[in-house]
Coordinates of C-alpha atoms and ligand atoms in Angstrom, one line a residue:
X1 CA -31.9 18.5 37.3
X2 CA -30.7 15.5 34.9
X3 CA -27.3 14.8 36.7
X4 CA -26.4 12.1 34.2
X5 CA -26.6 14.7 31.4
X6 CA -24.7 17.3 33.6
X7 CA -21.9 14.8 34.4
X8 CA -21.6 13.6 30.7
X9 CA -21.5 17.3 29.7
X10 CA -18.7 18.4 32.0
X11 CA -16.5 15.4 32.1
X12 CA -17.3 13.5 28.9
X13 CA -14.3 11.3 28.5
X14 CA -14.7 9.7 31.9
X15 CA -16.0 6.3 31.7
X16 CA -14.5 4.5 34.9
X17 CA -16.6 4.5 38.0
X18 CA -15.2 4.8 41.7
X19 CA -15.9 0.9 42.0
X20 CA -13.2 0.4 39.5
X21 CA -10.5 2.1 41.3
X22 CA -11.9 0.5 44.5
X23 CA -11.0 -2.9 42.9
X24 CA -7.9 -1.7 41.4
X25 CA -6.6 -0.5 45.0
X26 CA -8.0 -3.1 47.3
X27 CA -7.8 -2.7 50.8
X28 CA -4.3 -3.6 52.1
X29 CA -3.7 -6.9 53.7
X30 CA -1.8 -5.8 57.1
X31 CA -2.0 -6.8 60.7
X32 CA -4.7 -5.1 62.7
X33 CA -2.6 -2.3 64.3
X34 CA -0.3 -1.7 61.4
X35 CA -0.2 2.0 60.4
X36 CA -0.2 3.2 56.6
X37 CA 1.3 6.6 56.8
X38 CA 2.7 9.0 54.1
X39 CA 4.8 11.8 53.5
X40 CA 3.4 14.2 50.9
X41 CA 5.2 17.3 50.2
X42 CA 4.4 19.7 47.3
X43 CA 7.5 20.3 45.2
X44 CA 7.3 24.1 45.6
X45 CA 10.4 24.6 47.5
X46 CA 13.6 23.0 49.1
X47 CA 13.2 20.5 52.0
X48 CA 13.1 22.1 55.6
X49 CA 13.2 20.8 58.9
X50 CA 9.5 20.8 59.6
X51 CA 9.4 18.5 56.4
X52 CA 11.9 16.0 57.8
X53 CA 10.1 16.1 61.1
X54 CA 6.9 15.2 59.8
X55 CA 8.4 12.5 57.6
X56 CA 10.4 11.0 60.0
X57 CA 7.4 10.8 62.6
X58 CA 5.0 9.2 59.9
X59 CA 8.1 6.8 58.6
X60 CA 8.6 5.7 62.4
X61 CA 5.0 5.2 63.2
X62 CA 4.4 3.0 59.9
X63 CA 7.5 0.8 60.5
X64 CA 7.3 0.3 64.1
X65 CA 3.8 -1.1 63.5
X66 CA 4.9 -3.2 60.5
X67 CA 2.9 -1.0 58.2
X68 CA 3.5 0.9 55.2
X69 CA 5.1 4.2 54.6
X70 CA 4.8 5.8 51.1
X71 CA 6.1 9.1 49.4
X72 CA 3.5 11.1 47.4
X73 CA 4.1 14.2 45.5
X74 CA 1.5 16.6 45.6
X75 CA 2.1 18.7 42.4
X76 CA -1.5 20.0 42.0
X77 CA 0.1 23.7 41.9
X78 CA 2.0 23.7 38.6
X79 CA 2.5 27.4 38.9
X80 CA 4.4 27.4 42.2
X81 CA 6.4 24.0 41.2
X82 CA 10.2 24.3 41.7
X83 CA 12.4 22.5 39.3
X84 CA 14.5 19.8 41.2
X85 CA 12.3 19.9 44.2
X86 CA 11.1 16.3 43.8
X87 CA 14.7 15.1 43.6
X88 CA 15.6 17.3 46.7
X89 CA 12.7 15.7 48.5
X90 CA 13.9 12.1 47.7
X91 CA 17.6 12.7 48.4
X92 CA 16.7 14.4 51.6
X93 CA 14.6 11.1 52.7
X94 CA 17.4 9.0 51.6
X95 CA 20.2 11.0 53.3
X96 CA 18.1 10.9 56.6
X97 CA 17.8 7.3 56.3
X98 CA 13.9 7.6 56.0
X99 CA 12.9 4.6 53.8
X100 CA 9.7 4.6 52.0
X101 CA 8.1 1.2 50.8
X102 CA 6.2 2.9 48.0
X103 CA 6.1 6.3 46.1
X104 CA 7.9 8.4 43.9
X105 CA 11.5 7.4 43.5
X106 CA 12.7 10.3 41.2
X107 CA 11.2 12.3 38.4
X108 CA 10.6 9.3 36.1
X109 CA 10.3 6.2 38.2
X110 CA 8.3 5.0 41.3
X111 CA 7.6 1.9 43.2
X112 CA 4.5 0.2 44.9
X113 CA 0.9 -1.1 43.6
X114 CA -1.0 2.0 44.9
X115 CA 0.2 4.6 42.5
X116 CA 0.7 6.6 40.6
X117 CA 2.3 8.5 43.6
X118 CA 2.5 11.8 41.7
X119 CA -0.8 13.8 41.7
X120 CA -0.3 15.2 38.3
X121 CA -0.4 11.4 37.0
X122 CA -3.8 10.7 38.8
X123 CA -5.9 13.3 36.9
X124 CA -8.1 10.5 35.4
X125 CA -8.9 9.2 39.0
X126 CA -9.7 12.5 40.3
X127 CA -12.2 13.1 37.2
X128 CA -13.9 9.8 37.9
X129 CA -14.7 10.8 41.5
X130 CA -15.6 14.2 40.5
X131 CA -18.1 12.8 38.1
X132 CA -19.5 10.5 40.8
X133 CA -20.0 13.5 42.9
X134 CA -21.9 15.4 40.1
X135 CA -24.0 12.4 39.5
X136 CA -25.2 12.6 43.1
X137 CA -26.0 16.2 42.9
X138 CA -23.0 16.7 45.3
X139 CA -21.0 18.9 42.9
X140 CA -21.5 21.6 40.2
X141 CA -19.9 23.9 37.7
X142 CA -19.1 27.3 38.8
X143 CA -18.4 30.0 35.9
X144 CA -17.6 33.0 38.3
X145 CA -14.3 34.8 37.3
X146 CA -11.7 35.9 39.6
X147 CA -13.2 39.7 39.4
X148 CA -16.7 38.2 40.2
X149 CA -15.5 36.4 43.3
X150 CA -13.2 39.5 44.2
X151 CA -16.4 41.9 44.0
X152 CA -18.5 39.4 46.1
X153 CA -15.6 39.4 48.8
X154 CA -15.5 43.0 48.9
X155 CA -19.6 43.3 49.4
X156 CA -19.3 40.7 52.0
X157 CA -16.4 42.3 53.8
X158 CA -18.1 45.7 53.9
X159 CA -21.2 44.1 55.0
X160 CA -19.3 42.2 57.7
X161 CA -20.6 38.8 56.4
X162 CA -18.4 35.7 56.2
X163 CA -16.5 35.8 53.0
X164 CA -16.5 33.2 50.4
X165 CA -18.8 31.1 48.2
X166 CA -21.7 30.0 50.4
X167 CA -25.5 30.4 50.7
X168 CA -26.8 33.1 48.5
X169 CA -23.3 34.1 47.6
X170 CA -23.0 30.8 45.7
X171 CA -24.5 32.2 42.7
X172 CA -24.1 29.1 40.5
X173 CA -25.1 26.5 43.0
X174 CA -28.6 26.3 41.7
X175 CA -28.2 26.9 37.9
X176 CA -30.5 25.2 35.6
X177 CA -29.2 22.7 33.1
X178 CA -30.1 25.0 30.3
X179 CA -28.2 27.9 32.1
X180 CA -25.0 25.6 32.4
X181 CA -25.4 24.6 28.6
X182 CA -25.5 28.1 27.6
X183 CA -22.0 28.8 29.4
X184 CA -20.6 25.9 28.1
X185 CA -21.7 26.4 24.5
X186 CA -19.8 30.0 25.0
X187 CA -16.7 28.0 26.2
X188 CA -16.7 29.9 29.5
X189 CA -13.9 28.5 31.8
X190 CA -15.3 26.8 34.8
X191 CA -14.5 25.0 38.2
X192 CA -16.4 22.4 39.8
X193 CA -17.5 23.2 43.2
X194 CA -18.7 21.0 46.1
X195 CA -22.2 21.4 47.2
X196 CA -21.7 21.7 50.8
X197 CA -24.6 20.7 53.4
X198 CA -24.8 24.3 54.3
X199 CA -25.1 23.3 57.9
X200 CA -23.8 26.8 59.3
X201 CA -24.3 26.2 63.0
X202 CA -23.2 22.5 63.0
X203 CA -19.9 21.6 64.5
X204 CA -17.6 18.9 63.7
X205 CA -15.8 17.1 66.4
X206 CA -12.4 15.3 65.7
X207 CA -10.3 13.6 67.8
X208 CA -6.6 14.6 66.7
X209 CA -4.1 12.1 67.9
X210 CA -1.9 14.9 69.1
X211 CA -4.0 17.9 69.9
X212 CA -6.8 16.0 71.4
X213 CA -10.7 16.6 70.9
X214 CA -11.2 19.5 68.6
X215 CA -14.2 21.0 67.7
X216 CA -14.7 23.4 64.6
X217 CA -17.6 24.9 63.0
X218 CA -18.6 22.7 59.9
X219 CA -17.4 23.8 56.3
X220 CA -20.0 26.0 54.8
X221 CA -18.2 26.9 51.7
X222 CA -18.6 25.3 48.4
X223 CA -15.1 24.7 47.9
X224 CA -13.5 24.2 44.4
X225 CA -12.7 20.6 43.9
X226 CA -11.5 20.9 40.4
X227 CA -9.9 23.8 39.0
X228 CA -10.6 25.5 35.5
X229 CA -7.2 23.8 34.2
X230 CA -9.0 20.3 35.2
X231 CA -6.4 19.8 38.0
X232 CA -8.1 19.0 41.5
X233 CA -7.3 21.2 44.5
X234 CA -5.2 19.9 47.3
X235 CA -8.1 19.1 49.4
X236 CA -10.0 16.9 46.9
X237 CA -6.9 15.2 45.8
X238 CA -5.8 14.4 49.7
X239 CA -9.2 12.7 50.3
X240 CA -9.2 10.5 47.0
X241 CA -5.5 9.5 47.4
X242 CA -5.6 9.0 51.2
X243 CA -8.7 6.8 50.7
X244 CA -7.5 4.9 47.9
X245 CA -3.9 4.3 49.1
X246 CA -5.5 3.2 52.3
X247 CA -3.8 5.4 54.5
X248 CA -4.6 4.8 58.1
X249 CA -3.0 8.1 59.6
X250 CA -2.6 11.5 58.1
X251 CA 0.4 13.0 59.9
X252 CA 0.9 16.6 58.8
X253 CA 2.0 20.1 60.1
X254 CA -0.6 21.9 62.2
X255 CA -1.0 24.4 59.6
X256 CA -3.5 22.2 58.1
X257 CA -5.6 21.8 61.1
X258 CA -8.1 24.5 59.8
X259 CA -8.8 22.6 56.8
X260 CA -9.8 19.6 58.6
X261 CA -13.6 20.5 58.5
X262 CA -13.4 20.7 54.6
X263 CA -11.4 17.2 54.7
X264 CA -13.9 15.5 56.9
X265 CA -16.8 16.8 54.9
X266 CA -15.1 15.6 51.6
X267 CA -14.7 12.1 53.1
X268 CA -18.3 12.1 54.2
X269 CA -19.8 13.2 50.9
X270 CA -17.7 10.9 49.2
X271 CA -18.8 8.0 51.3
X272 CA -15.3 7.1 52.4
X273 CA -14.3 6.4 56.0
X274 CA -11.9 9.2 57.1
X275 CA -8.4 8.4 58.4
X276 CA -7.1 9.4 61.7
X277 CA -5.5 12.7 61.9
X278 CA -2.4 13.8 63.9
X279 CA -1.4 17.5 63.4
X280 CA 2.3 18.1 64.5
X281 CA 3.3 21.3 66.2
X282 CA 5.4 23.6 64.2
X283 CA 9.0 23.8 65.2
X284 CA 9.6 27.2 67.0
X285 CA 12.5 28.9 68.4
X286 CA 13.2 31.2 71.2
X287 CA 14.3 34.7 70.1
X288 CA 15.1 36.7 73.2
X289 CA 12.4 35.8 75.5
X290 CA 9.6 34.9 73.2
X291 CA 8.9 31.9 71.1
X292 CA 8.5 32.1 67.2
X293 CA 8.3 29.9 64.4
X294 CA 11.6 29.2 62.7
X295 CA 11.8 31.4 59.7
X296 CA 13.2 30.9 56.3
X297 CA 14.6 34.4 56.2
X298 CA 16.2 34.6 59.4
X299 CA 16.9 31.1 60.7
X300 CA 19.5 29.1 58.3
X301 CA 19.0 25.9 60.6
X302 CA 15.4 25.7 59.0
X303 CA 17.0 24.4 55.7
X304 CA 18.1 20.9 55.3
X305 CA 21.1 22.2 53.5
X306 CA 22.2 24.0 56.7
X307 CA 22.7 20.4 58.3
X308 CA 24.5 19.2 55.1
X309 CA 27.0 22.0 54.9
X310 CA 27.9 22.1 58.5
X311 CA 28.2 18.5 58.6
X312 CA 25.9 17.4 61.0
X313 CA 25.7 13.7 60.5
X314 CA 21.9 12.7 59.7
X315 CA 21.8 10.4 62.4
X316 CA 22.5 13.2 64.8
X317 CA 19.6 15.5 63.4
X318 CA 17.3 12.3 63.2
X319 CA 18.3 11.5 66.9
X320 CA 17.6 15.3 67.6
X321 CA 14.3 15.4 65.9
X322 CA 13.0 11.9 67.9
X323 CA 14.2 13.7 71.0
X324 CA 11.8 16.7 69.9
X325 CA 8.9 14.3 69.2
X326 CA 8.9 12.5 72.5
X327 CA 10.4 14.0 75.8
X328 CA 10.7 10.3 77.3
X329 CA 13.5 9.7 74.5
X330 CA 16.4 11.1 76.7
X331 CA 15.6 8.6 79.5
X332 CA 15.4 5.9 77.0
X333 CA 18.9 6.9 75.6
X334 CA 20.5 6.9 78.9
X335 CA 19.3 3.2 79.3
X336 CA 20.1 2.2 75.7
X337 CA 23.2 4.1 75.0
X338 CA 24.5 2.3 71.9
X339 CA 21.5 1.2 70.0
X340 CA 20.3 3.2 67.1
X341 CA 17.8 6.2 67.8
X342 CA 15.5 4.5 65.5
X343 CA 14.8 1.5 67.8
X344 CA 12.8 3.9 70.1
X345 CA 9.3 3.5 69.5
X346 CA 7.6 6.9 69.2
X347 CA 4.0 7.6 70.4
X348 CA 1.4 10.0 69.8
X349 CA 0.7 10.3 73.5
X350 CA 4.1 11.6 74.5
X351 CA 4.2 14.4 71.8
X352 CA 4.0 18.1 72.7
X353 CA 0.9 19.8 71.9
X354 CA 2.3 23.1 71.4
X355 CA 5.4 24.2 69.5
X356 CA 8.5 22.0 69.6
X357 CA 11.1 24.1 70.7
X358 CA 14.3 24.0 68.5
X359 CA 17.6 24.2 70.5
X360 CA 21.0 24.1 68.6
X361 CA 22.8 23.6 71.5
X362 CA 20.9 20.5 72.4
X363 CA 21.5 19.1 68.7
X364 CA 25.2 19.8 69.3
X365 CA 25.2 18.0 72.4
X366 CA 23.2 15.0 71.0
X367 CA 25.6 15.0 67.9
X368 CA 28.7 14.9 70.0
X369 CA 27.5 11.8 71.7
X370 CA 26.4 10.3 68.4
X371 CA 29.8 10.9 66.8
X372 CA 31.6 9.6 69.8
X373 CA 29.7 6.2 69.4
X374 CA 30.9 5.5 66.0
X375 CA 33.8 3.5 65.4
X376 CA 36.6 5.1 63.5
X377 CA 36.0 3.5 59.9
X378 CA 32.5 5.0 59.8
X379 CA 33.9 8.5 61.1
X380 CA 36.4 8.1 58.6
X381 CA 33.7 7.2 55.6
X382 CA 31.2 9.9 56.9
X383 CA 33.7 12.5 57.3
X384 CA 35.4 11.7 54.2
X385 CA 32.2 12.0 52.1
X386 CA 31.3 15.3 53.7
X387 CA 35.0 16.7 53.0
X388 CA 34.8 15.4 49.4
X389 CA 32.2 18.2 49.0
X390 CA 33.1 20.7 51.5
X391 CA 36.9 20.4 52.3
X392 CA 38.7 18.7 49.1
X393 CA 42.2 19.4 50.5
X394 CA 41.6 17.4 53.7
X395 CA 39.5 14.8 51.7
X396 CA 42.6 14.1 49.6
X397 CA 44.8 13.7 52.6
X398 CA 42.2 11.1 53.9
X399 CA 42.2 9.1 50.7
X400 CA 46.0 9.1 50.5
X401 CA 46.5 8.1 54.1
X402 CA 43.4 6.1 55.0
X403 CA 45.1 3.8 57.6
X404 CA 47.0 6.8 59.2
X405 CA 43.7 8.9 59.2
X406 CA 41.6 5.8 60.8
X407 CA 44.1 5.7 63.4
X408 CA 43.9 9.4 64.0
X409 CA 40.0 9.0 64.4
X410 CA 40.5 6.0 66.7
X411 CA 42.5 8.2 69.3
X412 CA 40.4 8.2 72.7
X413 CA 37.7 6.4 70.6
X414 CA 37.9 3.1 72.4
X415 CA 38.0 4.8 76.1
X416 CA 35.2 4.0 78.3
X417 CA 34.1 7.7 77.9
X418 CA 35.3 8.4 74.5
X419 CA 36.5 11.9 73.4
X420 CA 33.9 14.3 72.1
X421 CA 35.6 16.7 70.1
X422 CA 33.5 16.5 67.1
X423 CA 29.8 18.2 66.9
X424 CA 30.0 18.2 63.0
X425 CA 32.2 17.4 60.3
X426 CA 33.0 21.1 60.1
X427 CA 34.9 20.9 63.5
X428 CA 37.1 17.9 62.3
X429 CA 39.7 19.8 60.4
X430 CA 40.9 21.8 63.2
X431 CA 41.5 18.9 65.4
X432 CA 43.4 16.5 62.7
X433 CA 45.2 18.6 60.5
X434 CA 48.5 18.9 62.5
X435 CA 48.9 15.1 61.9
X436 CA 49.7 15.8 58.3
X437 CA 53.1 17.4 57.4
X438 CA 51.9 19.9 54.9
X439 CA 49.5 21.4 57.2
X440 CA 51.7 21.3 60.2
X441 CA 54.6 22.9 58.0
X442 CA 52.1 25.5 57.1
X443 CA 50.9 26.3 60.4
X444 CA 54.6 26.8 62.0
X445 CA 55.3 29.4 59.2
X446 CA 53.9 32.1 61.2
X447 CA 55.8 30.6 64.6
X448 CA 54.9 28.1 67.1
X449 CA 52.1 28.7 69.6
X450 CA 54.2 28.3 72.8
X451 CA 52.6 30.0 75.7
X452 CA 54.0 33.4 76.7
X453 CA 55.4 32.2 80.2
X454 CA 57.6 29.8 78.2
X455 CA 60.7 30.9 76.9
X456 CA 62.5 29.9 73.7
X457 CA 65.5 28.5 75.8
X458 CA 63.2 26.4 77.8
X459 CA 61.8 25.1 75.0
X460 CA 65.1 24.2 73.3
X461 CA 66.6 22.8 76.6
X462 CA 63.7 20.6 77.2
X463 CA 63.1 19.3 73.8
X464 CA 67.0 18.5 73.4
X465 CA 66.7 16.6 76.6
X466 CA 63.4 14.8 75.7
X467 CA 64.5 13.4 72.5
X468 CA 67.2 11.6 74.4
X469 CA 64.7 9.9 76.6
X470 CA 61.8 9.7 74.3
X471 CA 61.3 5.9 73.4
X472 CA 58.5 5.0 71.0
X473 CA 57.7 1.6 72.5
X474 CA 56.9 3.3 76.0
X475 CA 53.2 2.3 77.0
X476 CA 51.4 5.2 78.5
X477 CA 52.4 4.8 82.2
X478 CA 56.1 4.6 81.2
X479 CA 55.9 7.3 79.0
X480 CA 54.6 9.5 81.5
X481 CA 57.0 8.4 84.2
X482 CA 59.6 9.2 81.8
X483 CA 58.2 12.8 81.0
X484 CA 58.0 13.3 84.9
X485 CA 61.4 12.3 85.7
X486 CA 62.7 14.3 83.0
X487 CA 60.6 17.5 84.1
X488 CA 62.0 17.0 87.8
X489 CA 65.6 16.6 86.4
X490 CA 65.3 19.8 84.7
X491 CA 63.9 21.7 87.6
X492 CA 60.3 21.5 87.1
X493 CA 57.8 20.8 89.9
X494 CA 55.9 17.4 89.4
X495 CA 52.5 19.0 89.9
X496 CA 50.8 22.6 90.6
X497 CA 50.5 21.9 94.2
X498 CA 54.4 21.5 94.7
X499 CA 54.9 24.3 92.7
X500 CA 52.6 26.6 94.4
X501 CA 54.2 26.1 97.7
X502 CA 57.4 27.2 96.7
X503 CA 57.3 28.6 93.1
X504 CA 60.8 30.3 93.6
X505 CA 62.4 26.9 93.4
X506 CA 61.1 25.7 90.1
X507 CA 61.4 26.8 86.4
X508 CA 57.5 25.8 86.1
X509 CA 55.4 22.6 86.3
X510 CA 55.4 19.1 84.5
X511 CA 52.6 20.3 82.7
X512 CA 54.7 23.0 81.0
X513 CA 57.0 20.2 79.9
X514 CA 54.0 18.5 78.4
X515 CA 53.0 21.8 76.7
X516 CA 56.5 22.2 75.2
X517 CA 56.4 18.9 73.7
X518 CA 52.6 19.1 72.5
X519 CA 53.3 22.4 70.9
X520 CA 56.4 21.5 69.1
X521 CA 54.6 18.4 67.8
X522 CA 51.2 19.8 66.8
X523 CA 51.6 23.8 67.1
X524 CA 48.4 23.6 69.5
X525 CA 48.1 23.7 73.1
X526 CA 45.3 21.7 73.5
X527 CA 44.9 18.3 71.7
X528 CA 43.9 14.9 72.1
X529 CA 45.9 12.7 74.6
X530 CA 49.5 13.4 73.9
X531 CA 50.8 9.8 74.3
X532 CA 48.1 8.5 71.7
X533 CA 49.1 11.5 69.4
X534 CA 52.8 10.6 69.3
X535 CA 52.0 6.7 69.0
X536 CA 49.8 7.5 65.8
X537 CA 52.3 10.1 64.5
X538 CA 55.0 7.5 64.7
X539 CA 58.6 7.6 65.9
X540 CA 60.2 9.3 62.7
X541 CA 57.8 12.1 62.5
X542 CA 58.0 12.7 66.2
X543 CA 61.8 12.8 66.2
X544 CA 61.6 15.0 63.3
X545 CA 59.4 17.8 64.5
X546 CA 61.0 17.7 68.2
X547 CA 64.5 18.1 66.5
X548 CA 63.4 21.4 64.9
X549 CA 65.4 24.5 65.9
X550 CA 63.1 26.7 68.0
X551 CA 64.3 30.4 67.6
Ligands
LIG1 N1 1.0 18.9 50.1 C1 0.7 19.2 51.5 C2 2.0 20.2 51.8 O1 2.8 20.8 51.0 C3 0.6 18.1 52.4 C4 -0.3 18.1 53.5 C5 -0.6 16.7 53.9 O2 0.5 15.9 54.3 O3 -1.8 16.2 53.9 O4 2.4 20.2 53.2

């Protein structure tokens, strides 16, 4: 076979050689253990948690080793492409603080010297390497139609033979140049297939950095590397791109594990040293007593939008995911309570080999702690950007009353054990609305939420006396002592123990008096520390609210 002639017939316009691209993309000049990793989604849908998980692991490993993390768009499947999916990926990476050094920035710009980073812009490169394989007799055209392939599959299934394009079923594998030329002259569409070495009983052994040593049958299929439209398949593009872009570690979902024999074969036939592989376990969830994959249909928490709309700070989700990656993270967090979670060094050794189990309660717990460590200014900023989209009424209040709002967020924040009311931004409004007069007035329209055992007479008598003793300048201790003194004077027991001994002697307990003040001011039975609430509200507002007629 005259491979030169065949190659020129099939890809007549390709004049570059693989050597040309090797020079164009030289070996990266990095420290010996620096990792080069990438996140390479296909723009066929919107971002989901599994994608963020893979991107985060790849980014962390690259940056903690002083390496490079890049973002590649794998858009070889034009039919399944979704408008806006690329921007959705870049926005998600940005929101989660997953910074890439090189890659697609938006639909018409990119950065980095190893591009283009969008596969549809790399067609010339793929064709060059396909041509080089044809020249070596390692690739050939196949003129089978979908129908031909379906028929073959049916026959194979009936005969219980391995399905696919292999062995004697690979009908165009040994076509002569003349036969090929006849088809080409007729304009018959064709794909280019890899001539696999046909070692049916050989096995490939790979040391996956998460799964350990894996042995699988070698690929015996003459897989398609270039489709009829001249676009490569994912497998082929992966080999070329990760080789030229100098990827040292391919970190991707375990759904790709079964394709590994194909990928290793491609690297071998192309004469490239393969990267290291690490296949990340799929994120699972408990459903009753059994584990299952997170499902797009059933589990809203699979989509990145869920975290956005609920208002989980991205730092919380990131911290949760790092916690899912490495089980020793919690111990590290206990020892390093205040540093960003991205200072933790993740490692392949401590990753779980089987499914990572998603647990929203754990995420909530982590998120509560993350928000509790933020200062009031940051809470204000992050909450405001969320509220601008999801709760514009409260956003307006926050903007109009910036200082007041920051004081509200600062309540019990500087304590040794800060208050942990907020799991996510969606929770915030219920804890802060009463500070704003409009909301407060609105809430009392339907009456005050005094507990049933407290009568309106008690409310009025407590509040009338309380206004007389209330002094804005009192510190917490004096404030409490004053409240206690008044309670005892009005016939309330100073604590529950005293009350229980002789309940008939008292109107109630000191805590009832505090509740009366609290409900009058906030219309809630439970709030942040009452003294702090009153200090933040300010004297005038407190007196005004306490002086209402409670009927
Ligand atoms: N484009 C592939 C996907 O959609 C990426 C696989 C890989 O990371 O190699 O998941």
